[in-house]
């Protein structure tokens, strides 16, 4: 595969730059200074072939999406493939028109199966890699195989070192710290911890048995303790029961005695005890009742007498019994009488009030009628109002008119001044306004034309100056070239050669004729005369030939030697002619300009004549003059308009003032003549206000009078009437109410109320008498009822006492009852105590039937109890202590058992072991991979050396000799003491082997280059060729070796395309010298403009 | 109607394998996983108030000697006892071998079937008869089902059996029998154990492997738990699976076909991890990531397997925090540029190295020298790494050849990286 063209369509600093590599392979040197985009071009090759990297550094000028690199690629059979690469995720390879995606395989087919890695490693060499390669060559510890490997672009020594470091960090047989060693140690340690955590079934069972046995032991102790404690309790109960038992016996005897003592009569009394108690308590009440009865009877009599006395005073001659009915009727309506009495005063007040009100209203009506006697309505205001409405908006019109007139006057002055300052114009303003001045557009056009003329003028002058300068420079160059003496020309040589040829032809003809000696001085002189007149001719024709030949040769030599000078003179002379020709053109243009300028000036003047301006200023000035005229004209126009407006306003004011004056006159007022407008307006407004007020007061009075006559007067009359009616009705009621009190209609209210008061007192006395009588009767009935009850109780409780005084009987029964009650209480107390004693005993019996307990207690020997109890207490104490100790032991052993609680600690540990195991497994896999890889690489490198050594070293040796001309003659493989193969360089002069580490840096670089190129050639021999790309690899080479390197690359270019990039111009010179201009193709990259 | 739980292969306190320790690993969850699953089972039984619980063997791991495991089991059964839930249990091959089985005293609600002959245990109130026989020894090779008794008439008959049936991959062929042997007995439900993969072998009557209650390594992926069975009346049994696992194992296949960038591959992997984590429903996810497919990334990924593993672990940490434990990252991709290789062979030293290494496969003597290099490590490794079912072999011929196959891309990658 080879590049026919690389198209940097949009990439890095490039836009549509094509590097055309043409047909065939060949060496291509791409030269460009720094910043010219050499690196970008290099990346473009990578990108085209293998796609954009994820992050593209070349998208600073073009957007990511726009990045494009194209190429025309030839395959081995000369077929051309055009492709374009764009940035993107997929389908980034497109056809040459950038229209359709095409399959990557179309491209990869051209590589002959080589990968990007191969391309990068083998076919791409830059300076840093060259230097790194040189270092590998010089490294004494790397083997020959590694060096050969390195020559093909890889570094097995470093890979091996890395691998070793990595696997030794994982595992080393006798170390502690590597990952796997540490993990194995941890695993073993975890195994120990696990064993300690595991619980065996036997251990757990043993522990459980121990706890169980201890518990059994404690159960035995508990039982013994219970038995002893029970006996101790029994004895203590018997002892406590001794006293109550004795008391119980005593009480039983007492109760029997008391029951026998209680008889039949006593029981009957006790049975009716409550009734007897009640009777006894009633006795003092009865006594009190007797007193109360006497007092009530007396009170009744006294009240009756008081009533009679009062009645006689009130109504002498009428008996109380007869008047009683009327009295109570009158008293029943006592409220109504009081109410009537109270209303009398109000009625009188109402009547007086109504009368007063009526008189007042009548008075007001009379007064109003008096006021409005004339009855005429004041005159209207409509006319005046209308005139005012029109006049008010014009309130400030006098001032307005005055100011406007002043402004107009000022503007007239300003215009006059403007006209005077205008210049070029001698007429009036009005004339100026009518004058036919050219339109502004036309003036502008002229101005533009003039500017153009001026620009052309300047151009011409600049050109003339430039040519003058160039002429000066050229003259100086020419003078310098001429300065070296007389100048030889091609013509001179041609003439000398002509002379030589003719001399020779003459000599030859003479010789053929056989009269060579004859053709002598004459012939030579003729020749000389024709061609070299003035020079001394040679003596004969042979001499002429000789001299002419020498002359021509000398001239040719000189011409060749002075070629540069000759060329310079020729060039400066050509330049002189050229410049002079240019100057003539400029002069011609000058003349043309002058005539155009003349025509323009005339046209301009004509344009202004019609406006009466004979000598117009230049167009620019005239344009400004026109602007000022236009301004004056517009201002004059505005002034006219304003004058007309002023006149209109003045007329309006006069008419409105007239209207106002007339309206005022119509109302009877005569305004002063020629009053200012505002004063007239104010006077009219005042008049209007006054008239409006008068009219309003008249209307108010009319409304009041109407209201009084139609509403207030009839209402007052009605109130007077109703007051009279009410007084009559009251009189009727009063008479009927006071009649039962024995009063007639003429009685005053005060008297009637007094009589009423006295009648009430009579009635109250009668009522008190009736109440006292009723109380006396009630007391009598209660005394009778007590008697009957007492007798009934006595018949049942103590029939023997039934006859006799009731009160006495009651007292007797009560005394006997008290005695019986004493006996009964004694019996009750004894029984209660006996119950309490037996309750105590039952407690001691603790559930045993009382009788059985009493019997059992009787059987125990009381005296031995304390001693037996003491013995039992001691025994119980012993048992308690033993039991306490046992409980503690059980707790401890049980705690141990409980600690065996099914803990997950052991299984957690086992899990931890599994994770460590998994880690070991994983790391062991890694170790195996790294270890085997290292081993395989070591062996692989040796195998490669064995197979490749001979041809590679031989070819690399040739290349190395060419790259180091005169210093080294080749390479060889030597074997050291251990039999390991070693690469050595052979000195040219001595043939002495030199190990690579003894080589200078530059030479080591060249050794690497030699090996690399040999590897490339080996690859090319077997595979599809790929372009070899060398990026400034000669930086550290001296000129000699750089030249040699270029020659070697030139040779390689016969097998595959070689692209050499450099920013060193001298390399191009070296290439020119060593390869000749046709030996390579040069491509120049220019730095992008800033 | 009544309900019961059928579980098996609890393997209480057995460790989860293959999870290499690293920082941020959810160690605590993994440590108690099988116990947590059993707690879950007990909780489920109480919550659902089931009438009884069946455990079809392999309660313990055979060679696990810690009696604490038994005590924990007993404590859990005591909780069921407190809830009046009886437990019927047979010993499996692991239990027969276990010291714990022989010694442990279980609460009164637990009935362990004898090993001498099949027994029948009746729950009269429920009208249920359960027939079962424990393993007497670790390896029972006779067909136990043949001696199971005829069904008790008029009641619901359940067979409790620890069996490999007619053979199941990865399981010892203990107590072999056929489905026909079981259906022929006319029972209403067969509660089987031993096979760790959940499987309903027969619909009516149901013959069921409930699988184990907690997956313990990468071959035990997916939800693990027990069946809640509702039976009785005239309807067929209803089976409802309840997951009990707290660590969910998953093998995630990430297909890289057509992908060109490593970033895209990791995006795919991230999506896959996210989905699996979602599916694990809050459990810890123990995942193996397997990259497959034909991709140009093949060489790059194979070239640095360690870095790929680290990237995947970082993804897991970023996506799931402590919720994901990456068990392994495995690469089974194919190179994309077959055509290129067909047309021309690469030349140059790296290609020749590849050719050299390819030839090593057939060079027995060379393989031996490589295995010698690994001997010192192999000798030091803990014996547990050699146990079944996944013994680690570093020095065997095939193992070395496999390592060689991995070593080549590693070398290519590094040598090419050096060239740049």
mmCIF file with all atom_site columns, C-alpha atoms in Angstrom, chain A residues 54 88-89 112-115 117-118 120-121 129 149 152-156 158-159 162-163 166 171 173 180-181 183-184 186-187 191 194 197-202 204-205 208 900-904 906-908 910-912 914-922 924 926-933 935-937 939-940 943-944 947-948 1019 1022-1023, chain B residues 13-21 27 30-31 35 64-69 71-72 75 99-100 102-105 260-261 264 305-306 309 325 327 337 340 343-353 356-357 360 366 369-370 373-374 376-377 380-385 387 390-392 394 400 403-404 406-407 410-411 414-416 418-420:
data_model
loop_
_atom_site.group_PDB
_atom_site.id
_atom_site.type_symbol
_atom_site.label_atom_id
_atom_site.label_alt_id
_atom_site.label_comp_id
_atom_site.label_asym_id
_atom_site.label_entity_id
_atom_site.label_seq_id
_atom_site.pdbx_PDB_ins_code
_atom_site.Cartn_x
_atom_site.Cartn_y
_atom_site.Cartn_z
_atom_site.occupancy
_atom_site.B_iso_or_equiv
_atom_site.pdbx_formal_charge
_atom_site.auth_seq_id
_atom_site.auth_comp_id
_atom_site.auth_asym_id
_atom_site.auth_atom_id
_atom_site.pdbx_PDB_model_num
ATOM 1   C CA . UNK A 1 54   ? -11.503 9.066   21.508 1.00 0.00 ? 54   UNK A CA 1
ATOM 2   C CA . UNK A 1 88   ? -17.537 9.478   15.053 1.00 0.00 ? 88   UNK A CA 1
ATOM 3   C CA . UNK A 1 89   ? -18.480 6.299   16.842 1.00 0.00 ? 89   UNK A CA 1
ATOM 4   C CA . UNK A 1 112  ? -2.137  -7.011  4.105  1.00 0.00 ? 112  UNK A CA 1
ATOM 5   C CA . UNK A 1 113  ? -3.353  -7.931  7.545  1.00 0.00 ? 113  UNK A CA 1
ATOM 6   C CA . UNK A 1 114  ? -0.975  -5.733  9.473  1.00 0.00 ? 114  UNK A CA 1
ATOM 7   C CA . UNK A 1 115  ? -2.487  -4.274  12.608 1.00 0.00 ? 115  UNK A CA 1
ATOM 8   C CA . UNK A 1 117  ? 0.273   -2.064  16.385 1.00 0.00 ? 117  UNK A CA 1
ATOM 9   C CA . UNK A 1 118  ? 2.517   -3.477  13.652 1.00 0.00 ? 118  UNK A CA 1
ATOM 10  C CA . UNK A 1 120  ? 3.127   1.798   14.746 1.00 0.00 ? 120  UNK A CA 1
ATOM 11  C CA . UNK A 1 121  ? 5.877   -0.467  15.973 1.00 0.00 ? 121  UNK A CA 1
ATOM 12  C CA . UNK A 1 129  ? 11.833  6.101   19.782 1.00 0.00 ? 129  UNK A CA 1
ATOM 13  C CA . UNK A 1 149  ? 13.529  -7.925  19.203 1.00 0.00 ? 149  UNK A CA 1
ATOM 14  C CA . UNK A 1 152  ? 11.794  -4.691  15.427 1.00 0.00 ? 152  UNK A CA 1
ATOM 15  C CA . UNK A 1 153  ? 10.237  -2.127  17.699 1.00 0.00 ? 153  UNK A CA 1
ATOM 16  C CA . UNK A 1 154  ? 9.569   -3.974  20.972 1.00 0.00 ? 154  UNK A CA 1
ATOM 17  C CA . UNK A 1 155  ? 11.461  -4.043  24.271 1.00 0.00 ? 155  UNK A CA 1
ATOM 18  C CA . UNK A 1 156  ? 11.362  -7.511  25.811 1.00 0.00 ? 156  UNK A CA 1
ATOM 19  C CA . UNK A 1 158  ? 11.702  -4.116  30.101 1.00 0.00 ? 158  UNK A CA 1
ATOM 20  C CA . UNK A 1 159  ? 8.634   -6.307  29.768 1.00 0.00 ? 159  UNK A CA 1
ATOM 21  C CA . UNK A 1 162  ? 8.090   -5.712  34.783 1.00 0.00 ? 162  UNK A CA 1
ATOM 22  C CA . UNK A 1 163  ? 6.698   -9.224  34.779 1.00 0.00 ? 163  UNK A CA 1
ATOM 23  C CA . UNK A 1 166  ? 4.867   -8.228  39.404 1.00 0.00 ? 166  UNK A CA 1
ATOM 24  C CA . UNK A 1 171  ? 4.747   -14.875 45.549 1.00 0.00 ? 171  UNK A CA 1
ATOM 25  C CA . UNK A 1 173  ? 9.178   -19.206 47.810 1.00 0.00 ? 173  UNK A CA 1
ATOM 26  C CA . UNK A 1 180  ? 0.148   -14.923 48.394 1.00 0.00 ? 180  UNK A CA 1
ATOM 27  C CA . UNK A 1 181  ? 2.694   -15.720 51.099 1.00 0.00 ? 181  UNK A CA 1
ATOM 28  C CA . UNK A 1 183  ? -2.504  -14.727 52.565 1.00 0.00 ? 183  UNK A CA 1
ATOM 29  C CA . UNK A 1 184  ? -1.366  -18.310 53.215 1.00 0.00 ? 184  UNK A CA 1
ATOM 30  C CA . UNK A 1 186  ? -3.295  -15.560 57.408 1.00 0.00 ? 186  UNK A CA 1
ATOM 31  C CA . UNK A 1 187  ? -5.199  -18.643 56.312 1.00 0.00 ? 187  UNK A CA 1
ATOM 32  C CA . UNK A 1 191  ? -7.496  -22.135 60.972 1.00 0.00 ? 191  UNK A CA 1
ATOM 33  C CA . UNK A 1 194  ? -11.430 -21.576 64.127 1.00 0.00 ? 194  UNK A CA 1
ATOM 34  C CA . UNK A 1 197  ? -14.006 -21.357 68.536 1.00 0.00 ? 197  UNK A CA 1
ATOM 35  C CA . UNK A 1 198  ? -15.558 -24.711 67.655 1.00 0.00 ? 198  UNK A CA 1
ATOM 36  C CA . UNK A 1 199  ? -17.595 -26.445 70.301 1.00 0.00 ? 199  UNK A CA 1
ATOM 37  C CA . UNK A 1 200  ? -17.675 -30.225 70.445 1.00 0.00 ? 200  UNK A CA 1
ATOM 38  C CA . UNK A 1 201  ? -20.850 -32.125 71.239 1.00 0.00 ? 201  UNK A CA 1
ATOM 39  C CA . UNK A 1 202  ? -19.114 -33.987 74.076 1.00 0.00 ? 202  UNK A CA 1
ATOM 40  C CA . UNK A 1 204  ? -21.617 -29.461 75.654 1.00 0.00 ? 204  UNK A CA 1
ATOM 41  C CA . UNK A 1 205  ? -23.144 -32.699 76.968 1.00 0.00 ? 205  UNK A CA 1
ATOM 42  C CA . UNK A 1 208  ? -25.246 -30.048 80.638 1.00 0.00 ? 208  UNK A CA 1
ATOM 43  C CA . UNK A 1 900  ? -22.552 -22.430 74.536 1.00 0.00 ? 900  UNK A CA 1
ATOM 44  C CA . UNK A 1 901  ? -25.420 -20.652 72.860 1.00 0.00 ? 901  UNK A CA 1
ATOM 45  C CA . UNK A 1 902  ? -25.209 -21.601 69.227 1.00 0.00 ? 902  UNK A CA 1
ATOM 46  C CA . UNK A 1 903  ? -22.849 -18.740 68.480 1.00 0.00 ? 903  UNK A CA 1
ATOM 47  C CA . UNK A 1 904  ? -22.016 -18.098 64.835 1.00 0.00 ? 904  UNK A CA 1
ATOM 48  C CA . UNK A 1 906  ? -16.875 -20.347 64.361 1.00 0.00 ? 906  UNK A CA 1
ATOM 49  C CA . UNK A 1 907  ? -18.862 -20.331 61.151 1.00 0.00 ? 907  UNK A CA 1
ATOM 50  C CA . UNK A 1 908  ? -17.983 -16.673 60.612 1.00 0.00 ? 908  UNK A CA 1
ATOM 51  C CA . UNK A 1 910  ? -14.800 -20.471 58.484 1.00 0.00 ? 910  UNK A CA 1
ATOM 52  C CA . UNK A 1 911  ? -16.341 -17.957 56.101 1.00 0.00 ? 911  UNK A CA 1
ATOM 53  C CA . UNK A 1 912  ? -13.351 -15.663 56.543 1.00 0.00 ? 912  UNK A CA 1
ATOM 54  C CA . UNK A 1 914  ? -13.086 -19.111 52.483 1.00 0.00 ? 914  UNK A CA 1
ATOM 55  C CA . UNK A 1 915  ? -12.592 -15.506 51.429 1.00 0.00 ? 915  UNK A CA 1
ATOM 56  C CA . UNK A 1 916  ? -8.869  -15.768 52.037 1.00 0.00 ? 916  UNK A CA 1
ATOM 57  C CA . UNK A 1 917  ? -8.839  -19.047 50.125 1.00 0.00 ? 917  UNK A CA 1
ATOM 58  C CA . UNK A 1 918  ? -10.642 -17.389 47.227 1.00 0.00 ? 918  UNK A CA 1
ATOM 59  C CA . UNK A 1 919  ? -8.102  -14.617 47.281 1.00 0.00 ? 919  UNK A CA 1
ATOM 60  C CA . UNK A 1 920  ? -5.242  -17.106 47.221 1.00 0.00 ? 920  UNK A CA 1
ATOM 61  C CA . UNK A 1 921  ? -6.872  -18.902 44.307 1.00 0.00 ? 921  UNK A CA 1
ATOM 62  C CA . UNK A 1 922  ? -7.258  -15.672 42.361 1.00 0.00 ? 922  UNK A CA 1
ATOM 63  C CA . UNK A 1 924  ? -2.289  -17.857 42.290 1.00 0.00 ? 924  UNK A CA 1
ATOM 64  C CA . UNK A 1 926  ? -2.402  -14.237 38.312 1.00 0.00 ? 926  UNK A CA 1
ATOM 65  C CA . UNK A 1 927  ? 0.956   -15.506 39.459 1.00 0.00 ? 927  UNK A CA 1
ATOM 66  C CA . UNK A 1 928  ? 0.799   -18.426 37.075 1.00 0.00 ? 928  UNK A CA 1
ATOM 67  C CA . UNK A 1 929  ? -0.094  -16.150 34.183 1.00 0.00 ? 929  UNK A CA 1
ATOM 68  C CA . UNK A 1 930  ? 2.729   -13.707 34.884 1.00 0.00 ? 930  UNK A CA 1
ATOM 69  C CA . UNK A 1 931  ? 5.275   -16.381 35.664 1.00 0.00 ? 931  UNK A CA 1
ATOM 70  C CA . UNK A 1 932  ? 4.503   -18.443 32.572 1.00 0.00 ? 932  UNK A CA 1
ATOM 71  C CA . UNK A 1 933  ? 4.377   -15.309 30.422 1.00 0.00 ? 933  UNK A CA 1
ATOM 72  C CA . UNK A 1 935  ? 9.206   -17.769 30.992 1.00 0.00 ? 935  UNK A CA 1
ATOM 73  C CA . UNK A 1 936  ? 7.630   -17.929 27.553 1.00 0.00 ? 936  UNK A CA 1
ATOM 74  C CA . UNK A 1 937  ? 8.977   -14.531 26.614 1.00 0.00 ? 937  UNK A CA 1
ATOM 75  C CA . UNK A 1 939  ? 12.386  -18.615 25.585 1.00 0.00 ? 939  UNK A CA 1
ATOM 76  C CA . UNK A 1 940  ? 10.600  -16.948 22.690 1.00 0.00 ? 940  UNK A CA 1
ATOM 77  C CA . UNK A 1 943  ? 14.220  -18.755 19.676 1.00 0.00 ? 943  UNK A CA 1
ATOM 78  C CA . UNK A 1 944  ? 13.772  -15.600 17.630 1.00 0.00 ? 944  UNK A CA 1
ATOM 79  C CA . UNK A 1 947  ? 16.156  -18.126 13.767 1.00 0.00 ? 947  UNK A CA 1
ATOM 80  C CA . UNK A 1 948  ? 16.694  -14.535 12.766 1.00 0.00 ? 948  UNK A CA 1
ATOM 81  C CA . UNK A 1 1019 ? 8.851   -7.697  6.794  1.00 0.00 ? 1019 UNK A CA 1
ATOM 82  C CA . UNK A 1 1022 ? 7.188   -11.381 3.268  1.00 0.00 ? 1022 UNK A CA 1
ATOM 83  C CA . UNK A 1 1023 ? 4.266   -8.996  3.341  1.00 0.00 ? 1023 UNK A CA 1
ATOM 84  C CA . UNK B 2 13   ? -23.136 -22.695 58.806 1.00 0.00 ? 13   UNK B CA 1
ATOM 85  C CA . UNK B 2 14   ? -21.457 -23.834 55.612 1.00 0.00 ? 14   UNK B CA 1
ATOM 86  C CA . UNK B 2 15   ? -19.310 -21.105 54.106 1.00 0.00 ? 15   UNK B CA 1
ATOM 87  C CA . UNK B 2 16   ? -19.916 -19.287 50.825 1.00 0.00 ? 16   UNK B CA 1
ATOM 88  C CA . UNK B 2 17   ? -17.092 -20.092 48.434 1.00 0.00 ? 17   UNK B CA 1
ATOM 89  C CA . UNK B 2 18   ? -15.134 -18.191 45.858 1.00 0.00 ? 18   UNK B CA 1
ATOM 90  C CA . UNK B 2 19   ? -15.543 -14.668 47.240 1.00 0.00 ? 19   UNK B CA 1
ATOM 91  C CA . UNK B 2 20   ? -12.060 -13.249 47.500 1.00 0.00 ? 20   UNK B CA 1
ATOM 92  C CA . UNK B 2 21   ? -11.752 -10.756 50.286 1.00 0.00 ? 21   UNK B CA 1
ATOM 93  C CA . UNK B 2 27   ? -18.393 -9.523  54.956 1.00 0.00 ? 27   UNK B CA 1
ATOM 94  C CA . UNK B 2 30   ? -21.941 -13.268 53.896 1.00 0.00 ? 30   UNK B CA 1
ATOM 95  C CA . UNK B 2 31   ? -20.730 -14.622 57.245 1.00 0.00 ? 31   UNK B CA 1
ATOM 96  C CA . UNK B 2 35   ? -28.234 -18.868 59.441 1.00 0.00 ? 35   UNK B CA 1
ATOM 97  C CA . UNK B 2 64   ? -18.583 -29.375 60.176 1.00 0.00 ? 64   UNK B CA 1
ATOM 98  C CA . UNK B 2 65   ? -17.973 -30.192 63.842 1.00 0.00 ? 65   UNK B CA 1
ATOM 99  C CA . UNK B 2 66   ? -19.158 -27.052 65.654 1.00 0.00 ? 66   UNK B CA 1
ATOM 100 C CA . UNK B 2 67   ? -21.951 -28.004 68.030 1.00 0.00 ? 67   UNK B CA 1
ATOM 101 C CA . UNK B 2 68   ? -23.009 -24.359 68.123 1.00 0.00 ? 68   UNK B CA 1
ATOM 102 C CA . UNK B 2 69   ? -24.586 -24.969 64.749 1.00 0.00 ? 69   UNK B CA 1
ATOM 103 C CA . UNK B 2 71   ? -27.684 -25.351 69.218 1.00 0.00 ? 71   UNK B CA 1
ATOM 104 C CA . UNK B 2 72   ? -28.643 -22.574 66.858 1.00 0.00 ? 72   UNK B CA 1
ATOM 105 C CA . UNK B 2 75   ? -33.116 -22.563 69.242 1.00 0.00 ? 75   UNK B CA 1
ATOM 106 C CA . UNK B 2 99   ? -21.561 -35.403 64.737 1.00 0.00 ? 99   UNK B CA 1
ATOM 107 C CA . UNK B 2 100  ? -24.213 -32.835 65.525 1.00 0.00 ? 100  UNK B CA 1
ATOM 108 C CA . UNK B 2 102  ? -26.226 -37.773 66.532 1.00 0.00 ? 102  UNK B CA 1
ATOM 109 C CA . UNK B 2 103  ? -25.948 -35.784 69.712 1.00 0.00 ? 103  UNK B CA 1
ATOM 110 C CA . UNK B 2 104  ? -28.297 -32.882 69.482 1.00 0.00 ? 104  UNK B CA 1
ATOM 111 C CA . UNK B 2 105  ? -31.479 -32.986 71.546 1.00 0.00 ? 105  UNK B CA 1
ATOM 112 C CA . UNK B 2 260  ? -15.199 -1.166  19.658 1.00 0.00 ? 260  UNK B CA 1
ATOM 113 C CA . UNK B 2 261  ? -14.442 0.778   22.791 1.00 0.00 ? 261  UNK B CA 1
ATOM 114 C CA . UNK B 2 264  ? -18.828 0.793   25.826 1.00 0.00 ? 264  UNK B CA 1
ATOM 115 C CA . UNK B 2 305  ? -7.186  -9.251  32.567 1.00 0.00 ? 305  UNK B CA 1
ATOM 116 C CA . UNK B 2 306  ? -6.164  -7.815  35.940 1.00 0.00 ? 306  UNK B CA 1
ATOM 117 C CA . UNK B 2 309  ? -11.106 -7.210  36.779 1.00 0.00 ? 309  UNK B CA 1
ATOM 118 C CA . UNK B 2 325  ? -19.292 -8.819  45.589 1.00 0.00 ? 325  UNK B CA 1
ATOM 119 C CA . UNK B 2 327  ? -16.700 -13.319 42.456 1.00 0.00 ? 327  UNK B CA 1
ATOM 120 C CA . UNK B 2 337  ? -10.729 -9.676  12.665 1.00 0.00 ? 337  UNK B CA 1
ATOM 121 C CA . UNK B 2 340  ? -7.466  -10.288 8.383  1.00 0.00 ? 340  UNK B CA 1
ATOM 122 C CA . UNK B 2 343  ? -5.281  -13.427 4.447  1.00 0.00 ? 343  UNK B CA 1
ATOM 123 C CA . UNK B 2 344  ? -1.798  -12.778 5.739  1.00 0.00 ? 344  UNK B CA 1
ATOM 124 C CA . UNK B 2 345  ? 0.106   -13.731 8.781  1.00 0.00 ? 345  UNK B CA 1
ATOM 125 C CA . UNK B 2 346  ? 1.802   -11.040 10.770 1.00 0.00 ? 346  UNK B CA 1
ATOM 126 C CA . UNK B 2 347  ? 5.515   -11.097 10.628 1.00 0.00 ? 347  UNK B CA 1
ATOM 127 C CA . UNK B 2 348  ? 8.087   -9.734  12.980 1.00 0.00 ? 348  UNK B CA 1
ATOM 128 C CA . UNK B 2 349  ? 9.242   -10.871 16.386 1.00 0.00 ? 349  UNK B CA 1
ATOM 129 C CA . UNK B 2 350  ? 5.890   -10.629 18.186 1.00 0.00 ? 350  UNK B CA 1
ATOM 130 C CA . UNK B 2 351  ? 4.235   -12.729 15.540 1.00 0.00 ? 351  UNK B CA 1
ATOM 131 C CA . UNK B 2 352  ? 7.064   -15.188 15.804 1.00 0.00 ? 352  UNK B CA 1
ATOM 132 C CA . UNK B 2 353  ? 6.700   -15.238 19.560 1.00 0.00 ? 353  UNK B CA 1
ATOM 133 C CA . UNK B 2 356  ? 6.510   -20.136 19.136 1.00 0.00 ? 356  UNK B CA 1
ATOM 134 C CA . UNK B 2 357  ? 3.976   -20.161 21.970 1.00 0.00 ? 357  UNK B CA 1
ATOM 135 C CA . UNK B 2 360  ? 4.433   -25.085 22.821 1.00 0.00 ? 360  UNK B CA 1
ATOM 136 C CA . UNK B 2 366  ? 8.426   -27.517 27.285 1.00 0.00 ? 366  UNK B CA 1
ATOM 137 C CA . UNK B 2 369  ? 9.520   -26.809 32.296 1.00 0.00 ? 369  UNK B CA 1
ATOM 138 C CA . UNK B 2 370  ? 6.758   -24.260 32.666 1.00 0.00 ? 370  UNK B CA 1
ATOM 139 C CA . UNK B 2 373  ? 8.349   -22.850 37.463 1.00 0.00 ? 373  UNK B CA 1
ATOM 140 C CA . UNK B 2 374  ? 5.001   -23.037 39.258 1.00 0.00 ? 374  UNK B CA 1
ATOM 141 C CA . UNK B 2 376  ? 7.121   -23.892 44.518 1.00 0.00 ? 376  UNK B CA 1
ATOM 142 C CA . UNK B 2 377  ? 3.798   -22.089 44.748 1.00 0.00 ? 377  UNK B CA 1
ATOM 143 C CA . UNK B 2 380  ? 2.690   -24.065 49.432 1.00 0.00 ? 380  UNK B CA 1
ATOM 144 C CA . UNK B 2 381  ? -1.020  -23.729 48.676 1.00 0.00 ? 381  UNK B CA 1
ATOM 145 C CA . UNK B 2 382  ? -3.537  -24.830 51.362 1.00 0.00 ? 382  UNK B CA 1
ATOM 146 C CA . UNK B 2 383  ? -4.940  -28.303 50.741 1.00 0.00 ? 383  UNK B CA 1
ATOM 147 C CA . UNK B 2 384  ? -8.481  -26.949 50.732 1.00 0.00 ? 384  UNK B CA 1
ATOM 148 C CA . UNK B 2 385  ? -7.825  -25.472 47.304 1.00 0.00 ? 385  UNK B CA 1
ATOM 149 C CA . UNK B 2 387  ? -11.054 -30.083 47.175 1.00 0.00 ? 387  UNK B CA 1
ATOM 150 C CA . UNK B 2 390  ? -13.486 -27.046 41.809 1.00 0.00 ? 390  UNK B CA 1
ATOM 151 C CA . UNK B 2 391  ? -9.957  -28.204 42.608 1.00 0.00 ? 391  UNK B CA 1
ATOM 152 C CA . UNK B 2 392  ? -7.195  -25.753 41.787 1.00 0.00 ? 392  UNK B CA 1
ATOM 153 C CA . UNK B 2 394  ? -1.531  -25.038 38.815 1.00 0.00 ? 394  UNK B CA 1
ATOM 154 C CA . UNK B 2 400  ? -0.254  -24.892 32.046 1.00 0.00 ? 400  UNK B CA 1
ATOM 155 C CA . UNK B 2 403  ? -2.190  -20.361 31.302 1.00 0.00 ? 403  UNK B CA 1
ATOM 156 C CA . UNK B 2 404  ? 0.008   -20.201 28.176 1.00 0.00 ? 404  UNK B CA 1
ATOM 157 C CA . UNK B 2 406  ? -3.689  -16.390 28.565 1.00 0.00 ? 406  UNK B CA 1
ATOM 158 C CA . UNK B 2 407  ? -0.030  -15.404 28.664 1.00 0.00 ? 407  UNK B CA 1
ATOM 159 C CA . UNK B 2 410  ? -0.656  -10.453 27.926 1.00 0.00 ? 410  UNK B CA 1
ATOM 160 C CA . UNK B 2 411  ? 2.781   -10.465 26.290 1.00 0.00 ? 411  UNK B CA 1
ATOM 161 C CA . UNK B 2 414  ? 2.859   -5.372  26.879 1.00 0.00 ? 414  UNK B CA 1
ATOM 162 C CA . UNK B 2 415  ? 5.355   -5.661  24.028 1.00 0.00 ? 415  UNK B CA 1
ATOM 163 C CA . UNK B 2 416  ? 3.186   -3.499  21.825 1.00 0.00 ? 416  UNK B CA 1
ATOM 164 C CA . UNK B 2 418  ? 6.479   -0.849  24.863 1.00 0.00 ? 418  UNK B CA 1
ATOM 165 C CA . UNK B 2 419  ? 6.764   -0.081  21.160 1.00 0.00 ? 419  UNK B CA 1
ATOM 166 C CA . UNK B 2 420  ? 4.869   3.127   21.592 1.00 0.00 ? 420  UNK B CA 1
#
